Coordinates of C-alpha atoms in Angstrom, one line a residue:
X1 CA -25.5 40.2 64.9
X2 CA -22.6 42.6 64.8
X3 CA -20.3 42.9 61.6
X4 CA -17.5 41.4 63.5
X5 CA -19.5 38.5 64.0
X6 CA -20.3 37.8 60.3
X7 CA -16.5 38.4 59.6
X8 CA -15.7 35.5 61.9
X9 CA -18.2 33.2 60.6
X10 CA -16.9 33.5 56.8
X11 CA -14.5 30.8 55.6
X12 CA -10.8 31.9 55.2
X13 CA -8.5 30.6 52.6
X14 CA -4.9 30.4 52.7
X15 CA -3.0 31.5 49.7
X16 CA 0.0 29.4 50.7
X17 CA -2.1 26.3 51.1
X18 CA -3.6 26.7 47.7
X19 CA -0.4 27.1 45.9
X20 CA 1.0 24.0 47.6
X21 CA -1.9 22.2 46.5
X22 CA -1.6 23.4 42.7
X23 CA 2.2 22.2 42.7
X24 CA 1.4 19.0 44.1
X25 CA -1.4 18.5 41.3
X26 CA 1.1 19.4 38.7
X27 CA 3.7 17.2 40.1
X28 CA 1.3 14.3 40.3
X29 CA 0.4 14.6 36.7
X30 CA 3.8 14.8 35.5
X31 CA 4.6 11.8 37.5
X32 CA 1.6 10.0 36.0
X33 CA 2.7 11.1 32.6
X34 CA 6.4 9.9 33.1
X35 CA 5.0 6.6 34.2
X36 CA 2.8 6.3 30.9
X37 CA 5.6 7.1 28.7
X38 CA 7.8 4.4 30.3
X39 CA 5.0 1.8 30.2
X40 CA 4.2 2.6 26.5
X41 CA 8.1 2.2 25.9
X42 CA 8.3 -1.1 27.6
X43 CA 5.2 -2.3 25.5
X44 CA 6.6 -1.4 22.6
X45 CA 9.9 -3.2 23.2
X46 CA 8.0 -6.3 24.4
X47 CA 5.8 -5.9 21.3
X48 CA 8.9 -6.2 19.1
X49 CA 10.7 -8.8 21.2
X50 CA 7.5 -10.9 20.7
X51 CA 7.7 -10.7 16.9
X52 CA 11.4 -11.3 16.9
X53 CA 10.9 -14.4 18.9
X54 CA 8.4 -15.7 16.7
X55 CA 10.6 -15.5 13.9
X56 CA 13.4 -17.1 15.6
X57 CA 11.0 -20.0 16.7
X58 CA 10.4 -20.5 13.2
X59 CA 13.9 -20.3 12.4
X60 CA 14.6 -22.9 15.1
X61 CA 11.9 -25.2 13.9
X62 CA 13.0 -25.2 10.3
X63 CA 16.5 -25.8 11.7
X64 CA 15.2 -28.7 13.7
X65 CA 13.6 -30.4 10.7
X66 CA 16.8 -30.0 8.8
X67 CA 18.7 -31.9 11.5
X68 CA 16.2 -34.4 11.8
X69 CA 15.9 -35.0 8.0
X70 CA 20.0 -35.1 7.6
X71 CA 19.8 -37.9 10.5
X72 CA 17.2 -39.7 8.7
X73 CA 19.2 -39.7 5.4
X74 CA 22.0 -41.4 7.3
X75 CA 19.8 -44.0 8.7
X76 CA 17.8 -44.7 5.5
X77 CA 20.6 -44.9 2.7
X78 CA 17.6 -45.8 0.1
X79 CA 16.0 -42.1 0.2
X80 CA 19.3 -40.2 1.0
X81 CA 19.2 -38.1 -1.9
X82 CA 15.8 -36.6 -1.3
X83 CA 16.3 -36.6 2.5
X84 CA 19.5 -34.6 2.2
X85 CA 17.7 -32.2 -0.1
X86 CA 15.1 -31.6 2.4
X87 CA 17.8 -31.4 5.0
X88 CA 19.3 -28.6 3.1
X89 CA 16.3 -26.4 2.5
X90 CA 15.4 -26.8 6.2
X91 CA 18.7 -25.8 7.4
X92 CA 19.0 -23.0 4.7
X93 CA 15.7 -21.6 5.4
X94 CA 16.3 -21.6 9.2
X95 CA 19.6 -19.6 8.7
X96 CA 17.9 -17.0 6.3
X97 CA 14.6 -16.7 8.8
X98 CA 17.0 -16.2 11.7
X99 CA 19.3 -13.5 10.3
X100 CA 16.8 -11.7 8.3
X101 CA 14.4 -11.4 11.1
X102 CA 13.0 -7.7 10.8
X103 CA 14.2 -5.5 13.9
X104 CA 11.3 -3.0 13.9
X105 CA 7.8 -3.2 13.0
X106 CA 5.5 -0.1 11.8
X107 CA 1.6 -1.1 12.5
X108 CA -0.9 -0.6 10.0
X109 CA -2.5 2.4 12.2
X110 CA 1.0 4.4 12.0
X111 CA 1.0 4.2 8.4
X112 CA -2.6 5.0 8.0
X113 CA -1.9 8.3 10.1
X114 CA 1.1 9.3 8.0
X115 CA -1.0 8.6 4.8
X116 CA -4.0 10.6 6.0
X117 CA -1.7 13.6 6.9
X118 CA -0.4 13.7 3.2
X119 CA -3.9 12.9 1.7
X120 CA -5.3 16.1 3.5
X121 CA -2.5 18.1 2.5
X122 CA -2.7 17.3 -0.9
X123 CA -6.5 17.4 -1.2
X124 CA -6.2 20.9 0.3
X125 CA -3.8 22.1 -2.2
X126 CA -5.9 20.7 -5.1
X127 CA -9.0 22.2 -3.6
X128 CA -7.2 25.9 -3.4
X129 CA -6.1 25.7 -6.9
X130 CA -9.7 25.0 -7.9
X131 CA -8.9 21.6 -9.6
X132 CA -11.6 19.1 -10.5
X133 CA -12.1 15.5 -8.8
X134 CA -10.8 13.8 -12.0
X135 CA -7.4 11.5 -11.2
X136 CA -6.1 10.4 -14.3
X137 CA -2.8 8.1 -14.3
X138 CA -0.3 8.8 -17.4
X139 CA 2.1 6.3 -18.4
X140 CA 5.6 8.0 -19.4
X141 CA 8.6 7.0 -21.3
X142 CA 11.2 8.0 -18.7
X143 CA 12.2 6.5 -15.5
X144 CA 9.2 8.0 -13.5
X145 CA 7.0 5.4 -15.0
X146 CA 3.4 6.6 -14.2
X147 CA 2.2 10.2 -13.1
X148 CA -0.8 11.4 -11.4
X149 CA -2.4 14.3 -13.1
X150 CA -5.3 16.3 -11.5
X151 CA -6.7 18.5 -14.1
X152 CA -8.4 22.0 -13.4
X153 CA -11.4 20.6 -15.7
X154 CA -12.8 17.6 -17.0
X155 CA -11.4 16.9 -20.3
X156 CA -10.9 13.7 -22.7
X157 CA -7.6 15.2 -23.5
X158 CA -4.4 14.5 -21.4
X159 CA -1.0 16.8 -21.8
X160 CA 1.7 16.0 -23.6
X161 CA 4.3 17.5 -21.3
X162 CA 4.3 16.5 -17.7
X163 CA 6.8 19.0 -16.4
X164 CA 5.1 19.3 -12.8
X165 CA 4.2 19.6 -10.1
X166 CA 2.3 22.4 -11.4
X167 CA 1.1 22.7 -15.0
X168 CA 0.6 26.2 -16.4
X169 CA -0.5 25.0 -19.9
X170 CA -4.0 27.0 -20.6
X171 CA -5.2 23.9 -22.1
X172 CA -3.9 21.5 -19.3
X173 CA -3.9 23.3 -16.2
X174 CA -3.4 21.3 -12.9
X175 CA -1.1 19.3 -10.8
X176 CA 1.5 16.4 -12.0
X177 CA 2.5 14.2 -9.0
X178 CA 4.1 11.0 -8.2
X179 CA 1.6 8.6 -7.2
X180 CA 1.5 6.8 -4.0
X181 CA 1.3 3.5 -5.5
X182 CA 4.4 4.1 -7.9
X183 CA 7.0 2.5 -5.4
X184 CA 4.5 -0.2 -4.5
X185 CA 4.2 -1.2 -8.1
X186 CA 7.8 -1.2 -8.7
X187 CA 8.2 -3.5 -5.7
X188 CA 5.6 -5.6 -7.0
X189 CA 6.8 -5.7 -10.5
X190 CA 10.4 -6.4 -9.2
X191 CA 9.0 -9.5 -7.3
X192 CA 6.9 -10.9 -10.3
X193 CA 8.0 -14.4 -11.3
X194 CA 6.3 -13.9 -14.8
X195 CA 6.1 -11.0 -17.1
X196 CA 3.7 -8.1 -16.3
X197 CA 0.5 -9.1 -18.2
X198 CA -0.6 -6.5 -20.9
X199 CA -4.2 -7.6 -21.2
X200 CA -6.9 -6.6 -18.7
X201 CA -8.0 -9.9 -17.3
X202 CA -4.7 -11.6 -16.5
X203 CA -3.2 -7.9 -15.2
X204 CA -6.1 -7.4 -13.0
X205 CA -5.7 -10.9 -11.3
X206 CA -1.9 -10.2 -11.0
X207 CA -2.6 -6.8 -9.4
X208 CA -5.2 -8.2 -7.0
X209 CA -3.1 -10.8 -5.9
X210 CA -0.2 -8.5 -5.3
X211 CA -2.7 -6.0 -3.2
X212 CA -3.8 -8.9 -1.1
X213 CA -1.1 -11.4 -0.8
X214 CA 2.2 -9.5 -1.2
X215 CA 1.4 -6.1 0.4
X216 CA -1.5 -7.1 2.5
X217 CA -3.3 -3.7 1.9
X218 CA -6.8 -5.3 1.9
X219 CA -8.7 -8.6 2.9
X220 CA -9.6 -9.5 -0.6
X221 CA -9.6 -7.9 -4.0
X222 CA -12.2 -9.2 -6.7
X223 CA -11.7 -7.9 -10.1
X224 CA -14.7 -7.6 -12.6
X225 CA -13.1 -6.9 -16.2
X226 CA -15.0 -5.6 -19.0
X227 CA -12.9 -5.0 -22.0
X228 CA -15.7 -4.0 -24.3
X229 CA -16.5 -1.4 -22.1
X230 CA -12.9 -0.4 -21.4
X231 CA -13.3 -1.0 -17.6
X232 CA -11.8 -2.7 -14.6
X233 CA -13.7 -2.9 -11.1
X234 CA -12.0 -4.1 -8.3
X235 CA -14.5 -4.9 -5.2
X236 CA -12.3 -4.3 -2.1
X237 CA -12.9 -5.3 1.5
X238 CA -11.1 -4.7 4.7
X239 CA -8.8 -1.8 3.8
X240 CA -5.8 -1.5 5.9
X241 CA -5.4 2.2 5.2
X242 CA -9.0 3.0 5.8
X243 CA -11.3 4.9 3.3
X244 CA -10.4 4.4 -0.1
X245 CA -12.1 7.3 -1.3
X246 CA -9.3 9.8 -0.2
X247 CA -6.5 11.6 -2.4
X248 CA -4.3 9.0 -4.0
X249 CA -5.0 6.4 -1.5
X250 CA -2.5 3.6 -1.7
X251 CA -4.8 0.7 -2.8
X252 CA -6.5 2.9 -5.7
X253 CA -3.0 4.4 -6.7
X254 CA -1.4 1.0 -6.8
X255 CA -4.2 -0.4 -9.1
X256 CA -4.2 2.7 -11.2
X257 CA -0.6 2.6 -11.7
X258 CA -0.5 -1.0 -12.4
X259 CA -3.0 -0.8 -15.2
X260 CA -1.4 2.4 -16.5
X261 CA 1.9 0.5 -16.7
X262 CA 0.4 -2.8 -18.0
X263 CA -2.0 -1.5 -20.7
X264 CA 0.2 1.5 -21.6
X265 CA -3.0 3.6 -21.4
X266 CA -4.2 6.7 -19.3
X267 CA -6.1 5.4 -16.7
X268 CA -9.0 7.6 -15.3
X269 CA -9.6 6.5 -11.6
X270 CA -13.2 6.3 -10.2
X271 CA -14.2 5.4 -6.5
X272 CA -17.5 4.4 -5.1
X273 CA -18.9 2.7 -1.9
X274 CA -19.5 -0.9 -2.2
X275 CA -22.5 -2.9 -1.6
X276 CA -23.2 -6.0 0.9
X277 CA -20.4 -8.0 -0.7
X278 CA -17.4 -5.5 -0.7
X279 CA -16.6 -2.0 0.9
X280 CA -15.4 -0.1 -2.0
X281 CA -15.4 -0.3 -5.7
X282 CA -12.4 0.9 -7.5
X283 CA -12.9 1.5 -11.0
X284 CA -10.4 2.2 -13.8
X285 CA -11.1 3.4 -17.3
X286 CA -9.2 3.7 -20.4
X287 CA -9.9 5.2 -23.8
X288 CA -11.5 2.8 -26.1
X289 CA -9.3 4.0 -29.0
X290 CA -6.5 1.6 -30.0
X291 CA -5.8 -2.0 -29.4
X292 CA -6.0 -3.4 -26.2
X293 CA -5.8 -7.3 -26.0
X294 CA -8.6 -9.0 -24.2
X295 CA -6.5 -11.8 -23.0
X296 CA -3.2 -13.5 -23.3
X297 CA -4.2 -16.0 -25.9
X298 CA -4.2 -13.2 -28.2
X299 CA -0.6 -12.4 -27.5
X300 CA 0.6 -16.0 -28.1
X301 CA -1.5 -16.2 -31.3
X302 CA 0.3 -13.0 -32.4
X303 CA 3.7 -14.2 -31.6
X304 CA 2.9 -17.6 -33.5
X305 CA 1.7 -15.6 -36.7
X306 CA 4.8 -13.5 -36.4
X307 CA 6.9 -16.5 -36.0
X308 CA 5.4 -18.1 -39.1
X309 CA 5.9 -15.0 -41.0
X310 CA 9.5 -14.9 -40.2
X311 CA 10.1 -18.7 -41.2
X312 CA 8.1 -18.2 -44.5
X313 CA 10.3 -14.8 -45.2
X314 CA 13.3 -17.1 -44.2
X315 CA 12.5 -19.8 -46.7
X316 CA 12.0 -17.3 -49.5

């Protein structure tokens, strides 16, 4: 077989054809990406409309109840006062629900990713500075409320000055940060119908209810209070923001900030995996020195004793 025959048998490629195929592939991929982007925008818009329509259906239902109750009040004069009151509640609730319908929604997954980036950055900074794993939440007298102190080494003492974010005092080197839970606790305290409790047991109940019912950051939160050991452990399940053992997690931070503010004590935070009954155990400890009330009965008894003493002084 001659060399010319071999050359004729070899497959040949056309550079122009290959270039055209590559351009076609890129155009097809670009078209698919654009189509997916449009589909994502459409799905997000439909999701927002669905949520808005749900609120508006609720508003329409409340308004209908109000109208029906008002008609019933006219037809049944004997119960007019009660029916008119119910009608007013229904109509007012319908108007509020309709006009206060949120226009945008942020899913839990989006919030978790935002927190995850922040937690990773702060954990890396703490690691680069050679800080310990201790997280101490310190109450303050200024508008800052509670601050998160990450010391360089484990110690029983806390810094007197919290001029952060980096403490250079040789005895208290570390970070002083605004906790993730500070803003959550401020909102929680603003919406409380009663005063913030100052005893461990009722305070733990308030914070656990706020965590689950108000912010919906967890499926359940069951506190276990041991004032004698200066400890409160909250068993948490179904965390909305993923694993709680990350840097200043919103759930753990909210609890620690709340206990620091309510008990007016530095709170040392410990987090451990849970058992078959819970996913995570969030433990808050405080120093045993001083007077921390065990229940609200002590508060009422002290107030009564104070009132009796004042009345006795007045009679004198």
